[in-house]
Amino acid sequence: MSKPTDLVQGTLALLILKTVAHQPMHGWAIGHRIRQVSGDVLRINQGALYPALHRLEQQGWIRASWHASENNRRAKYYSLTRAGQKFLEKEEANWNRLTTAIGVVLKTV
Amino acid sequence: MRRLGTIWLWLRSLFRRRAAEADLDDELRFHLERTIEENIASGLVPEEARRQALLDLGGPEQVKESCREACGTYFLEAPLRDFRYALRVLRKSPGFASIAILTLALGIGANTALFGLLDALVLRDLPVWQPSRLVEVETFDPRERETGPLSLAMYEGIARGQRVFSNFSGTLSDAYLNVQANGWLGPGDVSLVSGEFYSMMGVRPALGRLIGPSDVNLMGGVAARIAVLGYSFWQRRYGGSPSAIGKIVKVAGVPFTIVGVAPKGFTGTSVEMQPEVTIPLSAAPVVGVVKSLNTRHFLWITAFGRLKPGVSLAQSRTDLQAIWPAVRQASLPSGESTAGREHFFSFRILVRSVAHGTESMLRSKYGKPLEILMVIAGLILLLACANLAGLMLARWAARDHEMAVKLALGAGGASIARQMLAEGILVAGAGACAGIALAWAAGQSLVALITEGYTMPVVITGRPDARALGFAIALAIFTGVLVGIAAAWHATRQDPMQALHSGPRTIGATGRLGKLLVALQLALAMVLLSCAGMLIRSLVDLETVKTGYQAKHVLIAQLAPRPGKHATVNGDVYWPTLLRRIAQLPGVVSASASDYTPGAGGAWKPAVSPARKGSKVSFLAPDVGLSPRFFRTLGMHIVVGRDFSWSDTKNSPRVAIVSQSLANRLFPNGDAIGRHIRIVPSLRNQPLEIVGVVSDARLFNARSADLLAVYTPLTQGRSFDPYATIEVRTAGSPLGLGQPVRRAAGPEGHEYVLSFQTLDEVRSHAALSQRLTAMLSGFFGGLGLLLAAIGLFGLISYDTKRRTREIGIRMALGADAASVRGMILRQAGLLTALGLGVGLIGALAATHLIAAMLFGVGPDNVSTLLSTSAVFLGVVLLAAYLPAHRAMRVDPNVALRHE
């Protein structure tokens, strides 16, 4: 089991942004989806998820709106803003460069 | 777009907090419900599903708090909430709030008032352009170990030879000369300056022009008869009218044309007084401050320079020291003896920064005492902080349980500390506001007190200015933080689990340090209080001592010579005429004149001895010149012999009257009348015949029991004294006769009345330093006692609060109220006894130190020590009794059911 503190700094934001990039999602679903997609490897600490969402919203990378959920209850859905999209692309590129570099080092040395 | 959106969010969470909170609630509730559903689906029973969901989230309140923090309004909201909470807490305990605010007000007020004075007198820069570049050049006499001014030859020599000053100017300041301006005549603070002075100071005129280089010709000795007025003098005497320019102001009777007004707030080279009239330095001989410009025997020019850019103080010293031997050589006074030349050639040259202004009267007198007082006041404020922290702890201790619950609920040590901090800052803020008001009043009355009797207007007001206010605010923040941190540090040290389980603790847990601190404060308060008691007692004794004269209904008028008129006065005619005219005024009982102001202190004291050959007896006694009827006016009486009469003149045999005490010492056989005495030194060394013996009176030094005095006729002996004093005994209120006496003195044309006082005022002014020390020591003594009492109160309250449960058990087991109170008071009594004991020893040592300042009471005066001890015990025990009394009323049921 992996906690966000085990993740590289800033990865939680990256994961959230990537997750909501496809479609608006509420907090529970975001946590759920990350866990699901990662094959149960990444379990987001729920105590850290919501503050992170609020921070991203404050920074203007995601925006929130209230919609009916899949089981017809009022839920707060987060979606990516245009600025968030740009930020995500940039961060994704950074991430890929970083992991490639680490991979190369691990293979050759 | 994005910026706008985030600002909207921010504003929304700030102002529509309720909506934002509801959103947050909804969001988390939704999350929990989903998690619970999922948990149930995976096979958990509902109870367990809910527990697991909450565990996963990790405490909804903490998550919410983190979310709020993420919203960015937190930094504004949290302190607001803390302050609102603190305000509510304080409003609920007005007793604590008022004591806390009162002590801080007194502490901060005293510090601010003292700082304001110290700043104005010592710390502040001169209000001119680049004051740090201004220096004073002085001579130093190694034999007398004192600094002095320069002669004109030295000044010119340095002005020619120096390479370090961009401006170099000679001045003679604070000459008190007769000034006549716009129909007003009085002594004025006159400055004389060379032409470079104003450009060196970097000031521009408020009106007209200032004195410039072309106005001052020191070499030719011809002085332009022009004058520059000080701003406040111009306001006072000319109502600030521009038409003053071109008018004539007379200095020592010599007319000068007003050409300009110095800028507002310009105080010359000192910080204390504004030069009222400034004239060219070359006019010095004309107004009589020096005999001739070129005199070399008399050093009279105070020289200032402005350092050139890039030149340091040390460099200027080196430069002046290099040229000094040649300058000194060229300035040697003519006709000096070998020893005199040697002495002159030992003179050195000094350069000193005058960024803060030259040494002034008030600064040299009060600078050091103010610094000491400042340290004391600072220490007292620190103690006040410690005590307030103790008080606050005592109040929080009662809520230990609540605190533990808060900690356990996840409030976090930091948030509790923040609340204490907010409480501390709030109390300190209120204290500072009250303190500033206090400083406003105290500063002004202090200045009024120390400048009492000054004939010159002093610039310093004692009102706290921006700097003093800034100091007060800094002090308030400092004390608030200190109090808050001290309390918070203690409060958050406890372990929530332990506090929750054990409830209010049973063991008296007040630190040894706290107790020691309180005992120390009690001792200190006792020392301060004893000194204050002694000093106040001295003052009372001094004011009620039998003086031997009757001070009620006596008007004292100081005379000053009219310019140029008194030189030709014949005292044998002038005095009888003047006094007769005054004596005829309605309401006057009798009038007299003297060359000493009765009750003022500081009389001339020559040696008096019997005039027979071989007499070895000699006493130092004040020698005062009097007119007839002086003793009658002051309510003294002639024991034997006669009073002076107007027929005792320079042409008649020289006579004297001695005090009873002196008569007894000089002639123990009681046959003083008709015997002759000698006064050394005196103008003509003739023997004087004793014609009368007068009753003893404390005319010279109210403190001294030494009542020796010799009186001689004003019309015999010394040359005409231009600064005489008139005493008038009146039937009614003395000051009402001021104007009639002023008018009566006018027609003679020789003198005018400078100032009026009653004899009571003269006496009280002479006791000024006593009053000041008694007042300040009384203030600090009272404050010290108040603080110590608060310290003890805080300590005992804290202890009893913590022992509530123990007390409950004791009472449940049958202890009665009195024994509980006794238990609490025992501890207070122990501390008090310790404080009193140590304090008394300290008090004895301290009062011996101030023995010289005491009057009428010995340093170990038992009755004063007893009465201060009684006051001390009364206040301290009251402080201890209050919490003990509260402990006594603990209901065992409530105390025990607390768990």
Short mmCIF file of N, CA and C in Angstrom, two decimals, chain B residues 71-214:
data_model
loop_
_atom_site.label_atom_id
_atom_site.label_comp_id
_atom_site.label_asym_id
_atom_site.label_seq_id
_atom_site.Cartn_x
_atom_site.Cartn_y
_atom_site.Cartn_z
N CYS B 71 -8.24 27.10 1.04
CA CYS B 71 -9.00 28.14 0.35
C CYS B 71 -8.33 29.51 0.40
N GLY B 72 -7.34 29.67 1.27
CA GLY B 72 -6.57 30.90 1.22
C GLY B 72 -7.14 32.06 2.02
N THR B 73 -8.33 31.90 2.61
CA THR B 73 -8.84 33.01 3.42
C THR B 73 -8.48 32.78 4.87
N TYR B 74 -7.84 31.64 5.10
CA TYR B 74 -7.59 31.21 6.45
C TYR B 74 -6.78 32.22 7.25
N PHE B 75 -5.77 32.77 6.55
CA PHE B 75 -4.86 33.66 7.27
C PHE B 75 -5.59 34.90 7.80
N LEU B 76 -6.74 35.22 7.21
CA LEU B 76 -7.54 36.34 7.70
C LEU B 76 -8.56 35.88 8.71
N GLU B 77 -9.13 34.75 8.41
CA GLU B 77 -10.24 34.28 9.20
C GLU B 77 -9.83 33.81 10.59
N ALA B 78 -8.75 33.03 10.61
CA ALA B 78 -8.36 32.40 11.87
C ALA B 78 -8.07 33.42 12.96
N PRO B 79 -7.24 34.44 12.68
CA PRO B 79 -6.99 35.42 13.73
C PRO B 79 -8.27 36.14 14.16
N LEU B 80 -9.12 36.45 13.20
CA LEU B 80 -10.37 37.12 13.52
C LEU B 80 -11.17 36.29 14.52
N ARG B 81 -11.23 35.00 14.23
CA ARG B 81 -11.97 34.11 15.10
C ARG B 81 -11.33 34.05 16.47
N ASP B 82 -9.99 33.99 16.46
CA ASP B 82 -9.29 33.92 17.74
C ASP B 82 -9.55 35.18 18.56
N PHE B 83 -9.54 36.34 17.89
CA PHE B 83 -9.75 37.58 18.62
C PHE B 83 -11.18 37.67 19.14
N ARG B 84 -12.11 37.21 18.30
CA ARG B 84 -13.50 37.26 18.72
C ARG B 84 -13.69 36.38 19.97
N TYR B 85 -13.03 35.24 19.92
CA TYR B 85 -13.12 34.32 21.03
C TYR B 85 -12.49 34.94 22.28
N ALA B 86 -11.31 35.55 22.12
CA ALA B 86 -10.61 36.16 23.24
C ALA B 86 -11.45 37.27 23.85
N LEU B 87 -12.11 38.04 22.98
CA LEU B 87 -12.94 39.15 23.45
C LEU B 87 -14.07 38.61 24.32
N ARG B 88 -14.65 37.51 23.87
CA ARG B 88 -15.76 36.91 24.61
C ARG B 88 -15.28 36.42 25.97
N VAL B 89 -14.09 35.78 25.95
CA VAL B 89 -13.54 35.26 27.20
C VAL B 89 -13.27 36.39 28.18
N LEU B 90 -12.71 37.49 27.66
CA LEU B 90 -12.37 38.61 28.54
C LEU B 90 -13.63 39.28 29.08
N ARG B 91 -14.65 39.37 28.22
CA ARG B 91 -15.86 40.05 28.66
C ARG B 91 -16.54 39.26 29.77
N LYS B 92 -16.28 37.95 29.75
CA LYS B 92 -16.88 37.09 30.77
C LYS B 92 -16.19 37.24 32.11
N SER B 93 -14.92 37.71 32.12
CA SER B 93 -14.23 37.87 33.40
C SER B 93 -13.69 39.29 33.50
N PRO B 94 -14.58 40.23 33.81
CA PRO B 94 -14.18 41.64 33.83
C PRO B 94 -13.13 41.94 34.89
N GLY B 95 -13.14 41.16 35.96
CA GLY B 95 -12.15 41.38 37.02
C GLY B 95 -10.75 41.18 36.49
N PHE B 96 -10.56 40.02 35.87
CA PHE B 96 -9.24 39.72 35.29
C PHE B 96 -8.88 40.76 34.26
N ALA B 97 -9.85 41.05 33.37
CA ALA B 97 -9.56 41.97 32.27
C ALA B 97 -9.14 43.33 32.82
N SER B 98 -9.84 43.83 33.84
CA SER B 98 -9.51 45.18 34.30
C SER B 98 -8.17 45.20 35.02
N ILE B 99 -7.87 44.15 35.79
CA ILE B 99 -6.56 44.12 36.46
C ILE B 99 -5.44 44.03 35.44
N ALA B 100 -5.64 43.16 34.45
CA ALA B 100 -4.61 42.99 33.44
C ALA B 100 -4.38 44.28 32.69
N ILE B 101 -5.49 44.92 32.29
CA ILE B 101 -5.35 46.15 31.51
C ILE B 101 -4.75 47.26 32.37
N LEU B 102 -5.15 47.32 33.63
CA LEU B 102 -4.62 48.36 34.51
C LEU B 102 -3.11 48.22 34.69
N THR B 103 -2.64 47.00 34.99
CA THR B 103 -1.19 46.85 35.20
C THR B 103 -0.43 47.17 33.92
N LEU B 104 -0.94 46.68 32.80
CA LEU B 104 -0.22 46.95 31.55
C LEU B 104 -0.28 48.43 31.22
N ALA B 105 -1.41 49.08 31.53
CA ALA B 105 -1.52 50.51 31.28
C ALA B 105 -0.48 51.26 32.09
N LEU B 106 -0.36 50.91 33.36
CA LEU B 106 0.63 51.59 34.21
C LEU B 106 2.04 51.30 33.71
N GLY B 107 2.30 50.03 33.39
CA GLY B 107 3.63 49.65 32.92
C GLY B 107 3.98 50.31 31.60
N ILE B 108 3.08 50.20 30.65
CA ILE B 108 3.35 50.76 29.33
C ILE B 108 3.35 52.28 29.40
N GLY B 109 2.44 52.83 30.20
CA GLY B 109 2.38 54.28 30.36
C GLY B 109 3.68 54.85 30.91
N ALA B 110 4.18 54.21 31.98
CA ALA B 110 5.43 54.70 32.58
C ALA B 110 6.57 54.60 31.58
N ASN B 111 6.63 53.46 30.89
CA ASN B 111 7.71 53.27 29.92
C ASN B 111 7.62 54.29 28.79
N THR B 112 6.39 54.53 28.30
CA THR B 112 6.23 55.46 27.19
C THR B 112 6.58 56.89 27.60
N ALA B 113 6.10 57.29 28.77
CA ALA B 113 6.38 58.66 29.22
C ALA B 113 7.88 58.86 29.39
N LEU B 114 8.53 57.88 30.02
CA LEU B 114 9.97 58.00 30.24
C LEU B 114 10.72 57.97 28.92
N PHE B 115 10.28 57.07 28.02
CA PHE B 115 10.96 57.00 26.73
C PHE B 115 10.80 58.32 25.98
N GLY B 116 9.58 58.88 26.04
CA GLY B 116 9.33 60.15 25.35
C GLY B 116 10.30 61.23 25.82
N LEU B 117 10.48 61.30 27.13
CA LEU B 117 11.39 62.30 27.69
C LEU B 117 12.84 62.00 27.31
N LEU B 118 13.22 60.73 27.48
CA LEU B 118 14.59 60.34 27.18
C LEU B 118 14.90 60.59 25.71
N ASP B 119 13.94 60.28 24.87
CA ASP B 119 14.11 60.47 23.44
C ASP B 119 14.29 61.95 23.13
N ALA B 120 13.41 62.77 23.71
CA ALA B 120 13.47 64.21 23.42
C ALA B 120 14.77 64.81 23.94
N LEU B 121 15.23 64.33 25.10
CA LEU B 121 16.40 64.95 25.71
C LEU B 121 17.72 64.37 25.20
N VAL B 122 17.76 63.07 24.97
CA VAL B 122 19.04 62.41 24.77
C VAL B 122 19.16 61.72 23.41
N LEU B 123 18.13 60.99 23.03
CA LEU B 123 18.31 60.07 21.90
C LEU B 123 18.13 60.71 20.53
N ARG B 124 17.25 61.71 20.47
CA ARG B 124 16.84 62.18 19.15
C ARG B 124 17.93 63.01 18.46
N ASP B 125 17.95 62.95 17.14
CA ASP B 125 18.87 63.77 16.37
C ASP B 125 18.41 65.22 16.36
N LEU B 126 19.36 66.12 16.16
CA LEU B 126 19.00 67.53 15.96
C LEU B 126 18.11 67.63 14.72
N PRO B 127 17.07 68.46 14.78
CA PRO B 127 16.18 68.55 13.61
C PRO B 127 16.75 69.42 12.50
N VAL B 128 17.92 69.06 11.98
CA VAL B 128 18.51 69.81 10.87
C VAL B 128 18.97 68.83 9.81
N TRP B 129 19.50 69.37 8.71
CA TRP B 129 19.94 68.55 7.60
C TRP B 129 21.18 67.75 7.99
N GLN B 130 21.17 66.45 7.78
CA GLN B 130 22.30 65.55 8.07
C GLN B 130 22.99 65.83 9.41
N PRO B 131 22.27 65.68 10.50
CA PRO B 131 22.84 66.04 11.80
C PRO B 131 24.09 65.22 12.15
N SER B 132 24.20 64.03 11.57
CA SER B 132 25.34 63.18 11.95
C SER B 132 26.66 63.74 11.42
N ARG B 133 26.58 64.71 10.50
CA ARG B 133 27.82 65.29 9.98
C ARG B 133 28.27 66.51 10.78
N LEU B 134 27.51 66.90 11.80
CA LEU B 134 27.85 68.08 12.58
C LEU B 134 28.77 67.70 13.74
N VAL B 135 29.81 68.51 13.94
CA VAL B 135 30.70 68.27 15.07
C VAL B 135 30.93 69.57 15.84
N GLU B 136 31.35 69.42 17.09
CA GLU B 136 31.71 70.56 17.91
C GLU B 136 33.21 70.51 18.13
N VAL B 137 33.86 71.68 18.07
CA VAL B 137 35.30 71.75 18.31
C VAL B 137 35.51 72.46 19.64
N GLU B 138 36.22 71.79 20.54
CA GLU B 138 36.38 72.35 21.89
C GLU B 138 37.84 72.28 22.32
N THR B 139 38.20 73.15 23.27
CA THR B 139 39.51 73.01 23.90
C THR B 139 39.34 72.13 25.14
N PHE B 140 40.42 71.48 25.53
CA PHE B 140 40.38 70.65 26.73
C PHE B 140 41.53 71.07 27.64
N ASP B 141 41.18 71.42 28.87
CA ASP B 141 42.16 71.83 29.86
C ASP B 141 42.50 70.62 30.72
N PRO B 142 43.68 70.02 30.52
CA PRO B 142 43.97 68.77 31.26
C PRO B 142 44.09 68.99 32.76
N ARG B 143 44.47 70.23 33.19
CA ARG B 143 44.63 70.46 34.62
C ARG B 143 43.27 70.44 35.32
N GLU B 144 42.31 71.15 34.74
CA GLU B 144 40.97 71.19 35.34
C GLU B 144 40.10 70.03 34.87
N ARG B 145 40.61 69.31 33.90
CA ARG B 145 39.88 68.20 33.31
C ARG B 145 38.50 68.64 32.81
N GLU B 146 38.46 69.79 32.14
CA GLU B 146 37.17 70.19 31.58
C GLU B 146 37.34 70.77 30.18
N THR B 147 36.26 70.68 29.41
CA THR B 147 36.29 71.22 28.06
C THR B 147 35.81 72.65 28.09
N GLY B 148 36.19 73.40 27.06
CA GLY B 148 35.79 74.80 27.02
C GLY B 148 35.74 75.31 25.60
N PRO B 149 35.29 76.56 25.41
CA PRO B 149 35.22 77.15 24.08
C PRO B 149 36.59 77.63 23.60
N LEU B 150 36.58 78.43 22.54
CA LEU B 150 37.81 78.93 21.93
C LEU B 150 37.86 80.45 22.07
N SER B 151 39.07 81.01 21.88
CA SER B 151 39.16 82.46 21.72
C SER B 151 39.04 82.75 20.23
N LEU B 152 38.86 84.06 19.91
CA LEU B 152 38.70 84.41 18.50
C LEU B 152 39.95 84.02 17.70
N ALA B 153 41.15 84.21 18.32
CA ALA B 153 42.38 83.88 17.62
C ALA B 153 42.41 82.39 17.28
N MET B 154 42.01 81.54 18.24
CA MET B 154 41.99 80.09 17.97
C MET B 154 41.00 79.78 16.85
N TYR B 155 39.83 80.40 16.95
CA TYR B 155 38.76 80.14 15.97
C TYR B 155 39.24 80.50 14.57
N GLU B 156 39.84 81.68 14.45
CA GLU B 156 40.31 82.12 13.14
C GLU B 156 41.42 81.20 12.63
N GLY B 157 42.30 80.81 13.55
CA GLY B 157 43.41 79.93 13.18
C GLY B 157 42.90 78.61 12.63
N ILE B 158 41.90 78.03 13.31
CA ILE B 158 41.37 76.75 12.86
C ILE B 158 40.61 76.93 11.55
N ALA B 159 39.83 78.03 11.46
CA ALA B 159 39.06 78.28 10.25
C ALA B 159 40.00 78.37 9.04
N ARG B 160 41.16 78.98 9.23
CA ARG B 160 42.11 79.12 8.11
C ARG B 160 42.80 77.80 7.80
N GLY B 161 43.18 77.05 8.84
CA GLY B 161 44.04 75.89 8.62
C GLY B 161 43.31 74.59 8.31
N GLN B 162 42.04 74.48 8.68
CA GLN B 162 41.37 73.18 8.58
C GLN B 162 41.05 72.81 7.14
N ARG B 163 41.03 71.48 6.87
CA ARG B 163 40.69 71.02 5.52
C ARG B 163 39.56 69.99 5.55
N VAL B 164 38.92 69.85 6.70
CA VAL B 164 37.97 68.74 6.83
C VAL B 164 36.51 69.17 6.90
N PHE B 165 36.26 70.46 7.12
CA PHE B 165 34.88 70.92 7.25
C PHE B 165 34.45 71.67 6.00
N SER B 166 33.22 71.40 5.56
CA SER B 166 32.69 72.21 4.46
C SER B 166 32.21 73.56 4.99
N ASN B 167 31.77 73.58 6.24
CA ASN B 167 31.44 74.85 6.90
C ASN B 167 32.02 74.81 8.30
N PHE B 168 32.43 75.97 8.78
CA PHE B 168 32.96 76.06 10.13
C PHE B 168 32.40 77.34 10.73
N SER B 169 31.75 77.24 11.88
CA SER B 169 31.06 78.42 12.40
C SER B 169 31.28 78.58 13.89
N GLY B 170 31.47 79.83 14.30
CA GLY B 170 31.61 80.13 15.73
C GLY B 170 30.31 80.69 16.27
N THR B 171 29.98 80.31 17.51
CA THR B 171 28.73 80.79 18.10
C THR B 171 28.94 81.11 19.57
N LEU B 172 28.01 81.84 20.11
CA LEU B 172 27.92 82.00 21.56
C LEU B 172 26.43 81.87 21.83
N SER B 173 26.05 80.79 22.47
CA SER B 173 24.60 80.59 22.60
C SER B 173 24.16 80.70 24.04
N ASP B 174 22.85 80.80 24.23
CA ASP B 174 22.22 80.87 25.54
C ASP B 174 22.76 82.00 26.40
N ALA B 175 22.95 83.17 25.79
CA ALA B 175 23.26 84.34 26.60
C ALA B 175 21.92 84.92 27.05
N TYR B 176 21.75 85.07 28.35
CA TYR B 176 20.46 85.58 28.83
C TYR B 176 20.57 87.08 28.99
N LEU B 177 20.05 87.78 28.03
CA LEU B 177 20.17 89.23 27.99
C LEU B 177 18.79 89.86 27.97
N ASN B 178 18.76 91.12 28.40
CA ASN B 178 17.52 91.87 28.33
C ASN B 178 17.11 92.04 26.87
N VAL B 179 15.87 91.70 26.59
CA VAL B 179 15.37 91.87 25.22
C VAL B 179 14.13 92.75 25.29
N GLN B 180 14.06 93.74 24.38
CA GLN B 180 12.86 94.56 24.27
C GLN B 180 12.29 94.35 22.88
N ALA B 181 11.09 93.82 22.83
CA ALA B 181 10.48 93.52 21.54
C ALA B 181 9.01 93.86 21.59
N ASN B 182 8.59 94.70 20.68
CA ASN B 182 7.17 95.02 20.54
C ASN B 182 6.53 95.43 21.88
N GLY B 183 7.26 96.26 22.64
CA GLY B 183 6.72 96.77 23.88
C GLY B 183 6.91 95.83 25.07
N TRP B 184 7.51 94.69 24.84
CA TRP B 184 7.75 93.73 25.92
C TRP B 184 9.20 93.82 26.36
N LEU B 185 9.45 93.73 27.67
CA LEU B 185 10.82 93.73 28.17
C LEU B 185 11.00 92.52 29.07
N GLY B 186 12.05 91.77 28.82
CA GLY B 186 12.32 90.63 29.68
C GLY B 186 13.62 89.98 29.27
N PRO B 187 14.07 88.99 30.05
CA PRO B 187 15.28 88.30 29.67
C PRO B 187 15.00 87.37 28.50
N GLY B 188 15.90 87.37 27.53
CA GLY B 188 15.70 86.52 26.35
C GLY B 188 16.89 85.61 26.15
N ASP B 189 16.63 84.49 25.49
CA ASP B 189 17.69 83.53 25.15
C ASP B 189 18.32 84.01 23.84
N VAL B 190 19.46 84.69 23.97
CA VAL B 190 20.07 85.32 22.80
C VAL B 190 21.25 84.48 22.32
N SER B 191 21.32 84.26 21.00
CA SER B 191 22.45 83.55 20.41
C SER B 191 23.21 84.50 19.51
N LEU B 192 24.53 84.32 19.48
CA LEU B 192 25.35 85.09 18.56
C LEU B 192 26.02 84.09 17.63
N VAL B 193 25.97 84.36 16.32
CA VAL B 193 26.52 83.38 15.38
C VAL B 193 27.38 84.04 14.33
N SER B 194 28.33 83.29 13.78
CA SER B 194 29.12 83.79 12.66
C SER B 194 28.32 83.57 11.38
N GLY B 195 28.81 84.13 10.27
CA GLY B 195 28.05 84.16 9.02
C GLY B 195 27.77 82.80 8.41
N GLU B 196 28.60 81.79 8.76
CA GLU B 196 28.44 80.47 8.13
C GLU B 196 27.41 79.61 8.87
N PHE B 197 26.92 80.10 10.00
CA PHE B 197 26.13 79.24 10.88
C PHE B 197 24.92 78.61 10.19
N TYR B 198 24.08 79.44 9.58
CA TYR B 198 22.82 78.90 9.05
C TYR B 198 23.06 77.98 7.85
N SER B 199 24.06 78.31 7.01
CA SER B 199 24.31 77.41 5.89
C SER B 199 24.89 76.09 6.40
N MET B 200 25.65 76.15 7.49
CA MET B 200 26.18 74.91 8.07
C MET B 200 25.04 74.04 8.61
N MET B 201 24.08 74.66 9.26
CA MET B 201 22.95 73.90 9.81
C MET B 201 22.01 73.45 8.71
N GLY B 202 22.12 74.08 7.56
CA GLY B 202 21.28 73.67 6.44
C GLY B 202 19.82 74.06 6.63
N VAL B 203 19.56 75.25 7.15
CA VAL B 203 18.17 75.67 7.33
C VAL B 203 17.86 76.86 6.43
N ARG B 204 16.59 76.98 6.10
CA ARG B 204 16.11 78.10 5.30
C ARG B 204 15.18 78.93 6.17
N PRO B 205 15.12 80.23 5.93
CA PRO B 205 14.28 81.08 6.78
C PRO B 205 12.80 80.78 6.59
N ALA B 206 12.03 80.95 7.68
CA ALA B 206 10.58 80.88 7.55
C ALA B 206 10.07 82.17 6.94
N LEU B 207 10.84 83.22 7.10
CA LEU B 207 10.44 84.54 6.63
C LEU B 207 11.71 85.39 6.50
N GLY B 208 11.76 86.27 5.50
CA GLY B 208 12.89 87.17 5.34
C GLY B 208 14.17 86.43 5.02
N ARG B 209 15.28 86.84 5.64
CA ARG B 209 16.55 86.17 5.38
C ARG B 209 17.25 85.86 6.70
N LEU B 210 18.30 85.06 6.61
CA LEU B 210 19.05 84.71 7.81
C LEU B 210 20.38 85.47 7.80
N ILE B 211 21.11 85.37 8.90
CA ILE B 211 22.40 86.05 8.96
C ILE B 211 23.39 85.32 8.06
N GLY B 212 24.08 86.06 7.19
CA GLY B 212 25.01 85.45 6.24
C GLY B 212 26.41 86.00 6.45
N PRO B 213 27.38 85.45 5.69
CA PRO B 213 28.79 85.83 5.87
C PRO B 213 29.03 87.34 5.78
N SER B 214 28.27 88.04 4.92
CA SER B 214 28.56 89.46 4.76
C SER B 214 28.09 90.28 5.97
#
